Amino acid sequence: MKKLLNISDLDKKDFFSIFDNADCLLKDISQKPLTNISIGLIFEKYSTRTRLSFQVGILKLGGNIIDIKFEDLNIQRNETFEDTFKILALYLDGLVFRTNDHKKLINAQNYFNKPIINGLSDISHPCQIIADIYTLKNIFNDFENLNICWFGDMNNVLFSYFELLQIFPKIKLNVFTDKKIFTENINNFPKVQNINYYFELDKNIIHEADCIMTDVYTSMNDNENKEKEFLLKKFQVNSEILNLTSDKCVFMHCLPANIGSEVTEDVINSKKSIVLKQAENRMASQNGILQWLFS
Ligand code: CP
Ligand code: NVA
């Protein structure tokens, strides 16, 4: 059975199928690959892009969406997690699940014997990375030889990029972060050959990038950490960094952004910024994922 808890659930062929599906569905929305399919959405955390792009995407593909709130279920009256997910599987064909604890996703998949899509966890955000790469592929006509510079925190989004590089080893990833953040996090990340780490800015490396990207310093599963904000200050993506990039280079951010922290307003609104395209492509790429999962 297919699932998407992490990027490591996919192989090269799956990526190409998802991207082909996304392109075909964009050209011909009369296809309804989710007819008679009901998908439950469980969001334990806030979401704008993921929730809405799945809701609208599933409806466009002919499927049904069922919003599930744990607070409305008998799990509140001590029904077990196990029984809850076994019961959900009797009615639903799939789940999109955003959680603060990745173990819950794995546990849910033990009892819900149908496809689950990770809509973001504390560890990973596979749907975001698929949308990002789909966006870059549309701009550069290729994604297997991209040169990406990441600035800032080592978080769930970056974790999914690490997994991507295990599948596409020719993608170059340069991570600009603080040494302390690196030391605290690196053991939680997969071991990947092709990643370079920089604890100071490096003009030449930034100039070679096809894409520079960042994300918030306090993810939704983190507590505010003033020391981290301070340590990462020198990696803020601002005009100084943008001016080091080449003409072809684009700026990405999965959003929501904390303007003035990891990125400045002029950068996010600059001509090089493709953050809206990136958000728009969440729906197209997820439609590709849904077709891959349910056909
Ligand atoms: N990028 C992203 O996942 O956004 P939301 O938190 O709004 O879903
Ligand atoms: N790293 C961010 C991504 C939000 C889409 C978070 O987890 O809050």
mmCIF file of C-alpha atoms and ligand atoms in Angstrom:
data_model
loop_
_atom_site.group_PDB
_atom_site.id
_atom_site.type_symbol
_atom_site.label_atom_id
_atom_site.label_comp_id
_atom_site.label_asym_id
_atom_site.label_seq_id
_atom_site.Cartn_x
_atom_site.Cartn_y
_atom_site.Cartn_z
ATOM 1 C CA MET A 1 0.000 0.000 0.000
ATOM 2 C CA LYS A 2 1.291 3.465 -0.908
ATOM 3 C CA LYS A 3 1.670 6.173 1.726
ATOM 4 C CA LEU A 4 3.436 9.506 2.099
ATOM 5 C CA LEU A 5 4.702 9.948 5.636
ATOM 6 C CA ASN A 6 8.153 10.978 4.460
ATOM 7 C CA ILE A 7 9.960 11.715 1.212
ATOM 8 C CA SER A 8 11.740 8.370 1.782
ATOM 9 C CA ASP A 9 8.420 6.638 0.977
ATOM 10 C CA LEU A 10 9.011 7.646 -2.654
ATOM 11 C CA ASP A 11 11.474 6.604 -5.316
ATOM 12 C CA LYS A 12 12.519 8.353 -8.521
ATOM 13 C CA LYS A 13 9.716 6.781 -10.519
ATOM 14 C CA ASP A 14 7.127 7.983 -8.007
ATOM 15 C CA PHE A 15 8.405 11.562 -8.309
ATOM 16 C CA PHE A 16 8.077 11.475 -12.078
ATOM 17 C CA SER A 17 4.561 9.944 -11.836
ATOM 18 C CA ILE A 18 3.476 12.639 -9.367
ATOM 19 C CA PHE A 19 4.824 15.432 -11.585
ATOM 20 C CA ASP A 20 3.233 13.897 -14.733
ATOM 21 C CA ASN A 21 -0.080 13.564 -12.922
ATOM 22 C CA ALA A 22 0.144 17.170 -11.745
ATOM 23 C CA ASP A 23 0.818 18.435 -15.278
ATOM 24 C CA CYS A 24 -1.975 16.333 -16.834
ATOM 25 C CA LEU A 25 -4.530 17.375 -14.215
ATOM 26 C CA LEU A 26 -3.651 21.030 -14.737
ATOM 27 C CA LYS A 27 -4.269 20.642 -18.469
ATOM 28 C CA ASP A 28 -7.449 18.618 -18.141
ATOM 29 C CA ILE A 29 -9.408 19.167 -14.949
ATOM 30 C CA SER A 30 -12.347 17.194 -16.359
ATOM 31 C CA GLN A 31 -10.584 14.043 -15.087
ATOM 32 C CA LYS A 32 -12.012 12.989 -11.718
ATOM 33 C CA PRO A 33 -9.588 10.397 -10.338
ATOM 34 C CA LEU A 34 -11.020 10.681 -6.803
ATOM 35 C CA THR A 35 -14.637 9.869 -7.701
ATOM 36 C CA ASN A 36 -16.209 7.977 -4.775
ATOM 37 C CA ILE A 37 -13.078 8.514 -2.661
ATOM 38 C CA SER A 38 -13.538 10.081 0.809
ATOM 39 C CA ILE A 39 -10.506 11.596 2.493
ATOM 40 C CA GLY A 40 -10.386 12.617 6.127
ATOM 41 C CA LEU A 41 -8.406 15.704 7.125
ATOM 42 C CA ILE A 42 -6.932 15.843 10.631
ATOM 43 C CA PHE A 43 -5.066 19.056 11.464
ATOM 44 C CA GLU A 44 -3.754 19.233 15.006
ATOM 45 C CA LYS A 45 -1.917 22.441 14.104
ATOM 46 C CA TYR A 46 -2.706 25.630 12.239
ATOM 47 C CA SER A 47 -2.590 25.548 8.451
ATOM 48 C CA THR A 48 -3.568 27.820 5.609
ATOM 49 C CA ARG A 49 -1.868 26.418 2.501
ATOM 50 C CA THR A 50 -1.862 22.694 3.245
ATOM 51 C CA ARG A 51 -5.430 22.497 4.514
ATOM 52 C CA LEU A 52 -7.012 24.660 1.796
ATOM 53 C CA SER A 53 -4.997 23.280 -1.101
ATOM 54 C CA PHE A 54 -5.955 19.733 -0.100
ATOM 55 C CA GLN A 55 -9.606 20.662 0.453
ATOM 56 C CA VAL A 56 -10.004 22.407 -2.895
ATOM 57 C CA GLY A 57 -7.782 19.904 -4.726
ATOM 58 C CA ILE A 58 -9.729 16.860 -3.482
ATOM 59 C CA LEU A 59 -13.052 18.493 -4.454
ATOM 60 C CA LYS A 60 -11.717 19.369 -7.924
ATOM 61 C CA LEU A 61 -10.647 15.753 -8.423
ATOM 62 C CA GLY A 62 -14.173 14.536 -7.607
ATOM 63 C CA GLY A 63 -13.470 13.312 -4.062
ATOM 64 C CA ASN A 64 -15.142 14.066 -0.723
ATOM 65 C CA ILE A 65 -13.468 15.777 2.210
ATOM 66 C CA ILE A 66 -14.314 14.970 5.802
ATOM 67 C CA ASP A 67 -12.896 17.373 8.409
ATOM 68 C CA ILE A 68 -12.077 15.433 11.562
ATOM 69 C CA LYS A 69 -11.442 17.102 14.878
ATOM 70 C CA PHE A 70 -10.089 14.942 17.696
ATOM 71 C CA GLU A 71 -12.045 17.050 20.168
ATOM 72 C CA ASP A 72 -15.309 15.820 18.574
ATOM 73 C CA LEU A 73 -14.381 12.128 18.738
ATOM 74 C CA ASN A 74 -14.777 9.549 21.478
ATOM 75 C CA ILE A 75 -10.992 9.544 21.763
ATOM 76 C CA GLN A 76 -11.781 12.358 24.226
ATOM 77 C CA ARG A 77 -13.694 9.819 26.334
ATOM 78 C CA ASN A 78 -10.828 7.353 26.451
ATOM 79 C CA GLU A 79 -11.509 5.405 23.264
ATOM 80 C CA THR A 80 -8.061 4.264 22.228
ATOM 81 C CA PHE A 81 -5.989 5.741 19.423
ATOM 82 C CA GLU A 82 -5.856 2.200 17.987
ATOM 83 C CA ASP A 83 -9.625 1.725 17.868
ATOM 84 C CA THR A 84 -10.164 5.266 16.596
ATOM 85 C CA PHE A 85 -7.936 4.772 13.561
ATOM 86 C CA LYS A 86 -9.293 1.251 12.886
ATOM 87 C CA ILE A 87 -12.801 2.747 12.817
ATOM 88 C CA LEU A 88 -11.749 5.675 10.602
ATOM 89 C CA ALA A 89 -10.466 3.115 8.080
ATOM 90 C CA LEU A 90 -13.937 1.533 7.864
ATOM 91 C CA TYR A 91 -15.399 4.723 6.410
ATOM 92 C CA LEU A 92 -12.580 6.629 4.778
ATOM 93 C CA ASP A 93 -10.274 5.841 1.864
ATOM 94 C CA GLY A 94 -7.369 7.997 3.019
ATOM 95 C CA LEU A 95 -6.204 10.611 5.481
ATOM 96 C CA VAL A 96 -4.261 13.852 5.423
ATOM 97 C CA PHE A 97 -2.805 14.228 8.913
ATOM 98 C CA ARG A 98 -0.871 17.216 10.342
ATOM 99 C CA THR A 99 0.511 16.484 13.789
ATOM 100 C CA ASN A 100 2.954 17.781 16.343
ATOM 101 C CA ASP A 101 4.348 14.277 16.846
ATOM 102 C CA HIS A 102 5.570 12.185 13.919
ATOM 103 C CA LYS A 103 5.186 9.013 16.026
ATOM 104 C CA LYS A 104 1.418 9.538 15.866
ATOM 105 C CA LEU A 105 1.590 9.320 12.065
ATOM 106 C CA ILE A 106 3.480 6.048 12.246
ATOM 107 C CA ASN A 107 1.122 4.741 14.884
ATOM 108 C CA ALA A 108 -1.921 5.830 12.869
ATOM 109 C CA GLN A 109 -0.595 3.964 9.828
ATOM 110 C CA ASN A 110 -0.360 0.793 11.963
ATOM 111 C CA TYR A 111 -4.143 0.822 12.455
ATOM 112 C CA PHE A 112 -5.476 2.778 9.472
ATOM 113 C CA ASN A 113 -4.814 0.334 6.644
ATOM 114 C CA LYS A 114 -5.286 2.897 3.857
ATOM 115 C CA PRO A 115 -3.015 5.684 2.529
ATOM 116 C CA ILE A 116 -1.984 8.466 4.913
ATOM 117 C CA ILE A 117 -0.397 11.721 3.746
ATOM 118 C CA ASN A 118 1.748 13.652 6.204
ATOM 119 C CA GLY A 119 0.463 17.234 6.105
ATOM 120 C CA LEU A 120 3.509 18.323 8.224
ATOM 121 C CA SER A 121 4.941 16.858 11.390
ATOM 122 C CA ASP A 122 7.640 17.955 13.809
ATOM 123 C CA ILE A 123 10.088 15.894 11.710
ATOM 124 C CA SER A 124 9.130 16.356 8.070
ATOM 125 C CA HIS A 125 7.006 18.130 5.489
ATOM 126 C CA PRO A 126 7.052 15.985 2.341
ATOM 127 C CA CYS A 127 4.198 17.755 0.496
ATOM 128 C CA GLN A 128 6.101 21.050 0.735
ATOM 129 C CA ILE A 129 9.252 19.622 -0.801
ATOM 130 C CA ILE A 130 7.315 18.003 -3.643
ATOM 131 C CA ALA A 131 5.662 21.366 -4.396
ATOM 132 C CA ASP A 132 9.013 23.171 -4.189
ATOM 133 C CA ILE A 133 10.739 20.797 -6.574
ATOM 134 C CA TYR A 134 7.768 20.823 -8.949
ATOM 135 C CA THR A 135 8.019 24.641 -8.943
ATOM 136 C CA LEU A 136 11.766 24.611 -9.617
ATOM 137 C CA LYS A 137 11.369 21.993 -12.358
ATOM 138 C CA ASN A 138 8.860 24.284 -14.106
ATOM 139 C CA ILE A 139 11.312 27.207 -13.927
ATOM 140 C CA PHE A 140 14.597 25.440 -14.773
ATOM 141 C CA ASN A 141 13.147 22.587 -16.921
ATOM 142 C CA ASP A 142 15.167 20.186 -14.812
ATOM 143 C CA PHE A 143 15.511 19.568 -11.131
ATOM 144 C CA GLU A 144 18.051 16.786 -10.843
ATOM 145 C CA ASN A 145 21.040 19.138 -11.083
ATOM 146 C CA LEU A 146 19.776 22.022 -8.972
ATOM 147 C CA ASN A 147 22.079 23.970 -6.713
ATOM 148 C CA ILE A 148 20.161 25.033 -3.581
ATOM 149 C CA CYS A 149 21.299 27.212 -0.675
ATOM 150 C CA TRP A 150 19.328 26.878 2.568
ATOM 151 C CA PHE A 151 19.711 29.558 5.273
ATOM 152 C CA GLY A 152 18.818 29.238 8.935
ATOM 153 C CA ASP A 153 17.228 26.573 11.071
ATOM 154 C CA MET A 154 17.590 22.819 10.715
ATOM 155 C CA ASN A 155 13.918 21.898 10.811
ATOM 156 C CA ASN A 156 11.223 19.630 9.363
ATOM 157 C CA VAL A 157 11.366 21.223 5.891
ATOM 158 C CA LEU A 158 15.151 20.815 5.695
ATOM 159 C CA PHE A 159 14.834 17.201 6.901
ATOM 160 C CA SER A 160 12.654 16.449 3.867
ATOM 161 C CA TYR A 161 15.289 18.066 1.599
ATOM 162 C CA PHE A 162 17.892 15.720 3.088
ATOM 163 C CA GLU A 163 15.666 12.783 2.165
ATOM 164 C CA LEU A 164 15.196 14.212 -1.322
ATOM 165 C CA LEU A 165 18.946 14.174 -1.855
ATOM 166 C CA GLN A 166 19.046 10.502 -0.978
ATOM 167 C CA ILE A 167 16.814 9.923 -4.024
ATOM 168 C CA PHE A 168 18.358 12.572 -6.310
ATOM 169 C CA PRO A 169 22.032 12.679 -5.331
ATOM 170 C CA LYS A 170 23.032 15.143 -8.069
ATOM 171 C CA ILE A 171 21.067 17.955 -6.403
ATOM 172 C CA LYS A 172 23.526 20.140 -4.493
ATOM 173 C CA LEU A 173 22.447 21.425 -1.090
ATOM 174 C CA ASN A 174 24.465 24.044 0.808
ATOM 175 C CA VAL A 175 23.235 24.608 4.347
ATOM 176 C CA PHE A 176 24.119 27.934 5.988
ATOM 177 C CA THR A 177 23.490 27.616 9.696
ATOM 178 C CA ASP A 178 25.052 28.223 13.061
ATOM 179 C CA LYS A 179 27.528 25.659 14.364
ATOM 180 C CA LYS A 180 25.592 25.172 17.608
ATOM 181 C CA ILE A 181 22.320 24.565 15.747
ATOM 182 C CA PHE A 182 24.189 22.141 13.470
ATOM 183 C CA THR A 183 25.684 20.200 16.390
ATOM 184 C CA GLU A 184 22.358 19.994 18.216
ATOM 185 C CA ASN A 185 20.442 18.722 15.176
ATOM 186 C CA ILE A 186 22.652 16.838 12.768
ATOM 187 C CA ASN A 187 22.246 13.450 14.480
ATOM 188 C CA ASN A 188 18.483 13.621 13.908
ATOM 189 C CA PHE A 189 18.974 14.008 10.167
ATOM 190 C CA PRO A 190 19.627 11.256 7.632
ATOM 191 C CA LYS A 191 23.268 10.752 6.658
ATOM 192 C CA VAL A 192 23.606 12.277 3.200
ATOM 193 C CA GLN A 193 26.858 12.631 1.261
ATOM 194 C CA ASN A 194 26.137 15.523 -0.966
ATOM 195 C CA ILE A 195 25.463 18.323 1.532
ATOM 196 C CA ASN A 196 27.885 21.095 2.425
ATOM 197 C CA TYR A 197 27.644 23.096 5.644
ATOM 198 C CA TYR A 198 28.695 26.721 6.067
ATOM 199 C CA PHE A 199 28.863 28.497 9.395
ATOM 200 C CA GLU A 200 29.694 31.839 7.748
ATOM 201 C CA LEU A 201 28.381 33.411 4.534
ATOM 202 C CA ASP A 202 30.338 32.383 1.431
ATOM 203 C CA LYS A 203 29.938 34.763 -1.515
ATOM 204 C CA ASN A 204 31.019 32.292 -4.198
ATOM 205 C CA ILE A 205 28.713 29.531 -3.048
ATOM 206 C CA ILE A 206 25.762 31.942 -2.877
ATOM 207 C CA HIS A 207 26.560 33.269 -6.355
ATOM 208 C CA GLU A 208 26.393 29.757 -7.818
ATOM 209 C CA ALA A 209 22.923 28.998 -6.383
ATOM 210 C CA ASP A 210 19.858 28.420 -8.577
ATOM 211 C CA CYS A 211 17.712 28.937 -5.562
ATOM 212 C CA ILE A 212 18.082 30.376 -2.076
ATOM 213 C CA MET A 213 15.563 29.486 0.577
ATOM 214 C CA THR A 214 14.795 29.891 4.230
ATOM 215 C CA ASP A 215 12.085 29.113 6.765
ATOM 216 C CA VAL A 216 11.006 30.452 10.157
ATOM 217 C CA TYR A 217 13.390 30.108 13.096
ATOM 218 C CA THR A 218 10.555 28.998 15.389
ATOM 219 C CA SER A 219 8.559 26.218 13.776
ATOM 220 C CA MET A 220 5.052 25.540 15.016
ATOM 221 C CA ASN A 221 6.272 22.615 17.127
ATOM 222 C CA ASP A 222 9.053 24.664 18.741
ATOM 223 C CA ASN A 223 9.002 26.978 21.730
ATOM 224 C CA GLU A 224 10.279 30.473 21.092
ATOM 225 C CA ASN A 225 14.045 30.428 21.530
ATOM 226 C CA LYS A 226 15.721 33.825 21.746
ATOM 227 C CA GLU A 227 19.200 32.310 21.597
ATOM 228 C CA LYS A 228 18.398 30.550 18.311
ATOM 229 C CA GLU A 229 17.006 33.790 16.839
ATOM 230 C CA PHE A 230 20.216 35.510 17.865
ATOM 231 C CA LEU A 231 22.523 32.796 16.513
ATOM 232 C CA LEU A 232 20.759 32.710 13.161
ATOM 233 C CA LYS A 233 20.639 36.470 12.726
ATOM 234 C CA LYS A 234 23.622 36.487 10.390
ATOM 235 C CA PHE A 235 21.805 34.109 8.013
ATOM 236 C CA GLN A 236 18.761 36.355 7.570
ATOM 237 C CA VAL A 237 17.983 36.454 3.845
ATOM 238 C CA ASN A 238 18.215 40.185 3.180
ATOM 239 C CA SER A 239 19.261 42.403 0.271
ATOM 240 C CA GLU A 240 22.927 41.832 1.111
ATOM 241 C CA ILE A 241 22.514 38.115 0.401
ATOM 242 C CA LEU A 242 20.159 38.661 -2.521
ATOM 243 C CA ASN A 243 22.724 40.964 -4.165
ATOM 244 C CA LEU A 244 25.263 38.133 -4.097
ATOM 245 C CA THR A 245 23.036 35.871 -6.190
ATOM 246 C CA SER A 246 23.207 35.496 -9.963
ATOM 247 C CA ASP A 247 20.474 36.652 -12.362
ATOM 248 C CA LYS A 248 18.940 33.182 -12.669
ATOM 249 C CA CYS A 249 18.599 32.689 -8.912
ATOM 250 C CA VAL A 250 15.146 32.579 -7.267
ATOM 251 C CA PHE A 251 14.101 33.030 -3.632
ATOM 252 C CA MET A 252 11.775 30.522 -1.945
ATOM 253 C CA HIS A 253 10.040 30.297 1.417
ATOM 254 C CA CYS A 254 7.380 27.707 2.283
ATOM 255 C CA LEU A 255 5.419 30.377 4.251
ATOM 256 C CA PRO A 256 4.180 31.572 6.631
ATOM 257 C CA ALA A 257 7.155 33.942 6.987
ATOM 258 C CA ASN A 258 8.245 35.915 9.994
ATOM 259 C CA ILE A 259 9.254 39.085 8.164
ATOM 260 C CA GLY A 260 12.205 40.848 9.749
ATOM 261 C CA SER A 261 13.442 37.586 11.279
ATOM 262 C CA GLU A 262 14.582 34.990 8.705
ATOM 263 C CA VAL A 263 13.762 37.199 5.697
ATOM 264 C CA THR A 264 13.298 40.882 5.009
ATOM 265 C CA GLU A 265 10.273 42.429 3.357
ATOM 266 C CA ASP A 266 12.232 43.650 0.329
ATOM 267 C CA VAL A 267 13.496 40.125 -0.399
ATOM 268 C CA ILE A 268 10.140 38.386 -0.067
ATOM 269 C CA ASN A 269 8.584 41.020 -2.344
ATOM 270 C CA SER A 270 11.523 41.128 -4.766
ATOM 271 C CA LYS A 271 11.407 40.072 -8.416
ATOM 272 C CA LYS A 272 13.393 36.976 -7.513
ATOM 273 C CA SER A 273 10.836 35.818 -4.983
ATOM 274 C CA ILE A 274 8.622 32.959 -6.184
ATOM 275 C CA VAL A 275 6.859 32.340 -2.866
ATOM 276 C CA LEU A 276 3.368 32.805 -4.321
ATOM 277 C CA LYS A 277 4.030 30.426 -7.206
ATOM 278 C CA GLN A 278 5.396 27.968 -4.661
ATOM 279 C CA ALA A 279 2.186 28.236 -2.590
ATOM 280 C CA GLU A 280 0.013 28.013 -5.730
ATOM 281 C CA ASN A 281 1.808 24.839 -6.780
ATOM 282 C CA ARG A 282 0.921 23.137 -3.499
ATOM 283 C CA MET A 283 -2.445 22.259 -5.008
ATOM 284 C CA ALA A 284 -1.188 21.064 -8.408
ATOM 285 C CA SER A 285 1.553 18.913 -6.915
ATOM 286 C CA GLN A 286 -0.732 17.491 -4.199
ATOM 287 C CA ASN A 287 -3.308 16.623 -6.863
ATOM 288 C CA GLY A 288 -0.470 14.678 -8.489
ATOM 289 C CA ILE A 289 0.207 12.945 -5.159
ATOM 290 C CA LEU A 290 -3.483 12.113 -4.679
ATOM 291 C CA GLN A 291 -3.759 10.567 -8.139
ATOM 292 C CA TRP A 292 -0.549 8.583 -7.520
ATOM 293 C CA LEU A 293 -1.944 7.297 -4.210
ATOM 294 C CA PHE A 294 -5.453 6.411 -5.290
ATOM 295 C CA SER A 295 -5.131 5.010 -8.802
HETATM 296 N N1 CP B 1 3.690 25.871 3.936
HETATM 297 C C1 CP B 1 2.702 25.365 4.677
HETATM 298 O O1 CP B 1 2.626 24.144 4.958
HETATM 299 O O2 CP B 1 1.786 26.283 5.057
HETATM 300 P P1 CP B 1 0.573 26.056 6.073
HETATM 301 O O3 CP B 1 1.179 25.853 7.434
HETATM 302 O O4 CP B 1 -0.242 27.292 5.959
HETATM 303 O O5 CP B 1 -0.178 24.810 5.653
HETATM 304 N N1 NVA B 2 9.024 24.773 9.644
HETATM 305 C C1 NVA B 2 7.707 25.358 9.618
HETATM 306 C C2 NVA B 2 7.035 25.044 8.328
HETATM 307 C C3 NVA B 2 5.659 25.624 8.199
HETATM 308 C C4 NVA B 2 4.987 25.264 6.930
HETATM 309 C C5 NVA B 2 6.891 24.857 10.789
HETATM 310 O O1 NVA B 2 6.937 23.663 11.090
HETATM 311 O O2 NVA B 2 6.216 25.664 11.416
#
